[in-house]
XYZ file of C-alpha atoms in Angstrom:
387
model
C -7.722 -15.593 0.448
C -10.813 -17.694 0.394
C -12.144 -18.385 -3.084
C -14.399 -15.583 -4.315
C -16.661 -15.122 -7.311
C -14.071 -12.720 -8.755
C -15.740 -9.433 -7.789
C -15.647 -9.601 -3.994
C -12.937 -8.605 -1.558
C -11.228 -11.445 0.309
C -13.004 -12.063 3.630
C -9.623 -12.484 5.330
C -8.425 -9.043 4.191
C -11.705 -7.516 5.409
C -11.076 -9.251 8.745
C -7.491 -7.901 8.882
C -8.772 -4.350 8.257
C -11.431 -4.685 10.977
C -8.787 -5.915 13.456
C -6.626 -2.913 12.504
C -9.561 -0.559 13.223
C -10.234 -2.305 16.552
C -6.685 -1.503 17.651
C -6.823 2.080 16.316
C -7.089 4.764 19.056
C -9.119 7.145 16.865
C -12.024 4.727 16.330
C -14.984 5.388 18.655
C -15.957 2.876 21.347
C -19.433 2.447 19.798
C -17.876 1.579 16.437
C -15.494 -0.839 18.151
C -18.438 -2.774 19.628
C -19.755 -3.384 16.092
C -16.291 -4.222 14.775
C -15.651 -6.672 17.615
C -18.849 -8.554 16.746
C -17.853 -8.683 13.056
C -14.346 -9.926 13.889
C -15.671 -12.629 16.220
C -18.262 -13.781 13.647
C -15.610 -13.945 10.929
C -13.162 -15.879 13.135
C -15.913 -18.256 14.263
C -17.377 -18.883 10.793
C -13.917 -19.742 9.414
C -12.802 -21.741 12.508
C -9.635 -19.614 12.851
C -8.346 -21.274 16.023
C -4.742 -20.006 16.143
C -5.716 -16.513 14.959
C -8.402 -16.397 17.674
C -5.709 -17.217 20.256
C -3.552 -14.386 18.878
C -6.439 -11.905 19.127
C -7.112 -13.023 22.712
C -3.411 -12.532 23.578
C -3.549 -9.035 22.001
C -6.698 -8.311 24.098
C -8.747 -7.667 20.975
C -11.202 -10.460 21.873
C -12.098 -12.174 25.161
C -11.346 -15.861 25.623
C -14.246 -18.300 25.245
C -12.768 -21.707 26.066
C -15.705 -23.703 24.717
C -15.557 -21.820 21.380
C -11.798 -22.407 21.173
C -12.151 -26.145 21.759
C -15.055 -26.364 19.302
C -13.039 -24.655 16.531
C -9.991 -26.828 17.244
C -12.105 -29.992 16.979
C -13.555 -28.812 13.645
C -10.036 -28.077 12.340
C -8.803 -31.552 13.227
C -11.849 -33.194 11.666
C -11.585 -31.216 8.412
C -7.819 -31.778 8.065
C -8.359 -35.497 8.570
C -10.924 -35.485 5.718
C -8.565 -33.548 3.455
C -5.706 -35.967 4.187
C -7.987 -38.880 3.305
C -8.872 -37.198 -0.016
C -5.160 -36.699 -0.790
C -4.395 -40.359 0.027
C -7.335 -41.519 -2.118
C -6.249 -39.312 -5.043
C -2.661 -40.587 -4.849
C -3.821 -44.221 -4.872
C -6.717 -44.150 -7.324
C -6.682 -40.952 -9.396
C -4.461 -38.936 -11.737
C -1.910 -36.159 -11.169
C -4.393 -33.296 -11.635
C -6.716 -34.776 -8.973
C -3.751 -35.146 -6.578
C -2.868 -31.483 -7.169
C -6.482 -30.383 -6.564
C -6.566 -32.350 -3.285
C -3.356 -30.660 -2.102
C -4.673 -27.253 -3.206
C -7.877 -27.808 -1.199
C -5.768 -28.436 1.913
C -3.700 -25.290 1.199
C -6.846 -23.169 0.882
C -8.232 -24.618 4.107
C -5.053 -23.705 6.007
C -5.286 -20.189 4.532
C -8.942 -19.941 5.558
C -8.288 -20.905 9.195
C -5.283 -18.558 9.467
C -2.514 -21.164 9.810
C 0.217 -19.139 8.107
C 3.227 -21.497 8.297
C 1.223 -24.626 7.483
C -0.463 -22.829 4.565
C 2.899 -21.743 3.101
C 4.312 -25.248 3.506
C 1.251 -26.807 1.861
C 1.370 -24.274 -1.006
C 4.999 -25.311 -1.697
C 3.891 -28.932 -1.750
C 1.036 -28.039 -4.133
C 3.497 -26.154 -6.368
C 5.661 -29.292 -6.649
C 2.591 -31.029 -8.142
C 1.897 -28.127 -10.548
C 3.168 -27.846 -14.134
C 1.251 -24.970 -15.790
C 2.708 -21.461 -15.313
C -0.770 -19.966 -14.821
C -1.574 -22.343 -11.962
C 1.813 -21.659 -10.368
C 1.035 -17.946 -10.588
C -2.290 -18.495 -8.807
C -0.365 -20.135 -5.953
C 1.891 -17.059 -5.777
C -1.194 -14.828 -5.548
C -2.421 -16.911 -2.588
C 0.998 -16.430 -0.964
C 0.814 -12.673 -1.605
C -2.591 -12.521 0.081
C -1.171 -14.332 3.106
C 1.636 -11.751 3.176
C -0.864 -8.865 3.006
C -3.028 -10.421 5.735
C -0.057 -10.575 8.130
C 1.736 -7.507 6.622
C 4.779 -9.727 6.043
C 6.705 -7.523 3.600
C 9.618 -9.940 3.264
C 7.235 -12.677 2.103
C 5.476 -10.249 -0.277
C 8.762 -9.047 -1.800
C 10.035 -12.593 -2.388
C 6.683 -13.650 -3.873
C 6.656 -10.691 -6.306
C 10.193 -11.586 -7.460
C 9.113 -15.207 -7.851
C 6.093 -14.187 -9.939
C 8.276 -12.059 -12.239
C 10.623 -15.015 -12.770
C 7.641 -17.219 -13.630
C 6.433 -14.696 -16.208
C 9.758 -14.925 -18.007
C 8.714 -18.453 -18.962
C 5.257 -17.379 -20.159
C 2.043 -16.293 -18.483
C -1.082 -14.447 -19.592
C -1.673 -10.684 -19.560
C -4.550 -10.905 -17.078
C -2.272 -12.329 -14.375
C 0.538 -9.904 -15.274
C -1.849 -6.982 -14.808
C -3.044 -8.395 -11.490
C 0.561 -8.633 -10.317
C 1.035 -4.910 -11.057
C -1.702 -4.058 -8.540
C -0.197 -6.384 -5.916
C 3.237 -4.830 -6.465
C 1.739 -1.323 -6.414
C 0.074 -2.035 -3.071
C 3.372 -3.402 -1.734
C 5.254 -0.285 -2.939
C 2.649 2.033 -1.394
C 2.800 0.098 1.893
C 6.593 0.444 1.944
C 6.549 4.184 1.097
C 7.657 3.894 -2.533
C 4.827 6.129 -3.721
C 6.315 6.981 -7.127
C 6.593 3.367 -8.248
C 3.171 2.601 -6.731
C 1.588 5.444 -8.726
C 3.104 4.204 -12.012
C 1.969 0.615 -11.381
C -1.554 1.696 -10.399
C -1.873 3.976 -13.438
C -0.795 1.120 -15.717
C -3.587 -1.026 -14.239
C -6.521 1.407 -14.315
C -8.138 0.093 -17.486
C -7.408 -3.581 -16.727
C -8.188 -3.735 -12.985
C -9.508 -7.151 -11.898
C -7.962 -7.607 -8.425
C -11.221 -7.240 -6.519
C -9.931 -9.725 -3.931
C -7.650 -6.938 -2.613
C -10.061 -4.007 -2.581
C -13.016 -2.499 -4.510
C -12.362 -0.341 -7.596
C -13.249 2.837 -5.636
C -10.454 2.109 -3.147
C -8.059 1.424 -6.021
C -8.840 4.864 -7.515
C -8.398 6.430 -4.047
C -4.876 4.946 -3.813
C -4.073 5.885 -7.422
C -4.985 9.560 -6.938
C -3.193 9.871 -3.584
C 0.056 8.344 -4.850
C -0.069 10.252 -8.160
C -0.475 13.683 -6.546
C 2.889 13.458 -4.778
C 4.675 11.618 -7.612
C 3.700 13.198 -10.955
C 4.451 16.621 -12.458
C 1.535 18.862 -13.455
C 1.517 17.806 -17.126
C 1.504 14.081 -16.295
C -1.091 14.603 -13.552
C -3.403 16.330 -16.053
C -3.001 13.626 -18.720
C -3.040 10.511 -16.551
C -5.273 11.462 -13.606
C -7.287 14.702 -13.916
C -8.589 13.859 -17.426
C -8.570 10.041 -17.131
C -12.104 8.753 -17.927
C -11.683 5.665 -15.690
C -10.941 7.943 -12.729
C -13.657 10.485 -13.580
C -16.367 7.810 -13.529
C -15.832 6.940 -9.825
C -13.881 9.775 -8.168
C -17.096 11.605 -7.280
C -18.181 8.660 -5.080
C -15.155 9.092 -2.789
C -15.671 11.940 -0.258
C -13.376 14.979 -0.759
C -11.150 13.279 -3.371
C -12.456 15.165 -6.440
C -12.066 18.533 -4.666
C -8.615 17.456 -3.442
C -7.388 16.678 -6.973
C -9.043 19.521 -8.896
C -8.274 22.258 -6.364
C -4.576 21.328 -6.491
C -4.477 21.376 -10.286
C -6.585 24.564 -10.514
C -4.458 26.296 -7.833
C -7.465 26.806 -5.536
C -5.358 26.455 -2.415
C -7.995 27.346 0.165
C -10.332 24.657 -1.230
C -7.379 22.258 -1.385
C -6.677 22.596 2.348
C -10.362 22.069 3.179
C -10.527 18.912 1.036
C -7.204 17.723 2.458
C -8.550 18.073 5.995
C -11.527 15.911 4.998
C -9.246 13.206 3.558
C -6.902 12.940 6.538
C -9.342 10.736 8.459
C -9.587 8.269 5.545
C -5.803 8.109 5.236
C -5.321 7.682 8.977
C -7.848 4.833 9.133
C -6.404 2.974 6.134
C -4.441 -0.142 7.053
C -1.820 0.331 4.332
C -1.446 4.138 4.514
C -1.653 4.639 8.281
C 2.086 4.013 8.998
C 2.963 6.724 6.443
C 0.324 9.262 7.509
C 2.724 11.963 8.774
C 5.122 11.431 5.841
C 2.293 11.723 3.302
C 0.977 14.886 4.978
C 4.418 16.471 4.643
C 4.865 15.392 1.020
C 1.485 16.783 -0.053
C 2.200 20.120 1.622
C 5.623 20.226 -0.051
C 3.952 19.726 -3.457
C 1.343 22.420 -2.924
C 3.734 25.008 -1.415
C 6.262 24.395 -4.229
C 3.515 24.829 -6.824
C 2.427 28.145 -5.289
C 5.977 29.519 -5.044
C 6.810 28.408 -8.607
C 4.817 31.380 -9.936
C 6.740 34.030 -7.979
C 10.213 35.480 -7.666
C 9.050 36.991 -4.379
C 5.707 37.141 -2.568
C 4.529 38.449 0.799
C 3.748 35.915 3.524
C 0.430 37.709 3.978
C -0.568 37.050 0.355
C 0.405 33.383 0.668
C -1.473 33.008 3.954
C -4.565 34.569 2.348
C -4.343 32.197 -0.647
C -4.275 29.172 1.660
C -6.876 30.500 4.099
C -4.541 30.329 7.102
C -2.725 32.796 9.367
C 0.617 34.449 8.609
C 2.082 32.800 11.729
C 1.062 29.339 10.484
C 2.626 29.871 7.033
C 5.792 31.274 8.617
C 6.138 28.251 10.915
C 5.303 25.754 8.126
C 7.721 27.180 5.581
C 10.521 27.462 8.142
C 10.335 23.686 8.700
C 10.297 22.831 5.000
C 13.116 25.267 4.135
C 15.298 23.886 6.947
C 14.658 20.334 5.678
C 15.680 21.353 2.144
C 12.186 20.668 0.779
C 11.516 24.247 -0.406
C 13.952 26.536 -2.250
C 13.194 29.956 -0.822
C 14.124 32.224 2.079
C 12.007 34.272 4.453
C 12.624 37.985 5.021
C 10.923 38.244 8.398
C 11.360 42.014 8.661
C 9.824 42.824 5.276
C 7.369 39.894 5.522
C 8.470 38.620 2.109
C 9.323 35.189 0.682
C 12.096 35.148 -1.927
C 12.462 32.051 -4.087
C 15.923 30.792 -5.009
C 15.294 27.898 -7.340
C 18.377 25.787 -7.969
C 19.849 26.015 -11.461
C 19.805 22.456 -12.855
C 22.830 23.029 -15.129
C 24.827 24.648 -12.330
C 23.942 21.807 -9.947
C 25.081 19.250 -12.545
C 28.332 21.189 -13.057
C 29.023 21.267 -9.304
C 28.263 17.541 -8.988
C 30.642 16.769 -11.893
C 33.442 18.831 -10.311
C 32.891 17.096 -6.969
C 32.976 13.622 -8.544
C 36.084 14.615 -10.548
C 37.902 15.701 -7.379
C 36.929 12.448 -5.700
C 38.245 10.435 -8.670
C 41.559 12.356 -8.726
C 42.038 11.690 -5.009
C 41.438 7.970 -5.535
C 43.937 7.894 -8.450
C 46.585 9.681 -6.333
C 46.134 7.189 -3.483
C 46.347 4.281 -5.951
C 49.539 5.686 -7.534
C 51.205 5.875 -4.095
C 50.381 2.200 -3.489
C 51.786 1.250 -6.929
C 54.999 3.251 -6.308
C 55.570 1.332 -3.078
């Protein structure tokens, strides 16, 4: 949210991630000592008075009254200077200088973590802005505020606003950046399929380094694609994608996770998956969906295994996955009961029998059901007309 050189992650989003880790129960106490120092330094260097008070209330940081008063005094002094620059620009300079003065005040409010004041000032700056590109930049600032506070309502409205702006023009670079923002929003709200498509569209044009590094972007792209794409699409768009191949090896366990799934090496897949769980759990955007994602990945891999068989013994499946028969039996029972897997377990014979639904038959049954519903509605309507 602070201005960057174009290749660095926003300091505010780094701060938000560190605060998330500080509150996470799985992070070690030693690591939390380091994180607490980083959070305090970041808050202090940016004079984030109100955010500091929030962190004190949440018992993330301890109250230092002298630091609080010092930051507040700096805020008041800087805002006074910015107001003077705005007044000077309005009296003596042109419209573009007035806009720049208002933008500077907006960016300062963003930097010190004053959410409501920043949004209000951005609206005021927008009223002084004519060019579509500059208006889009203001929307990106608003989106970063939304991501900092995880305000999904604000993010959703800002994405819709950006799309409306693009109808009146806009360059491809900003349109591609918006895809990554929207993809991150979709992933954070559990719409993994749409997130995967948006991320894949942005692989070769990625420039949103203010959100996260390229390695993290590839991490999100692979994770969302695995549970969203069929095998053919996964091979074309992910497994063989040169942009992904250049960096996937730098991310622990991710290459093994992807290749072992595609190559049907299920034992290796489970080992790689176990290594990735910690990264998913400690990710600010993925953490709320950790259990859901774990289930979806297992559904994909179990479905892929069973796709090759009409029937298979539970012992053979357990051996393929490197787990016990009891574990497979318990796992599959849950997924079958939830309607995620189309098979049945013969406990006596120790055999799994697949019963894949016939797509044509399912469509026929759905058509009959909808036809019956329509006939009932027509009959009710005819009774009303007769009266």
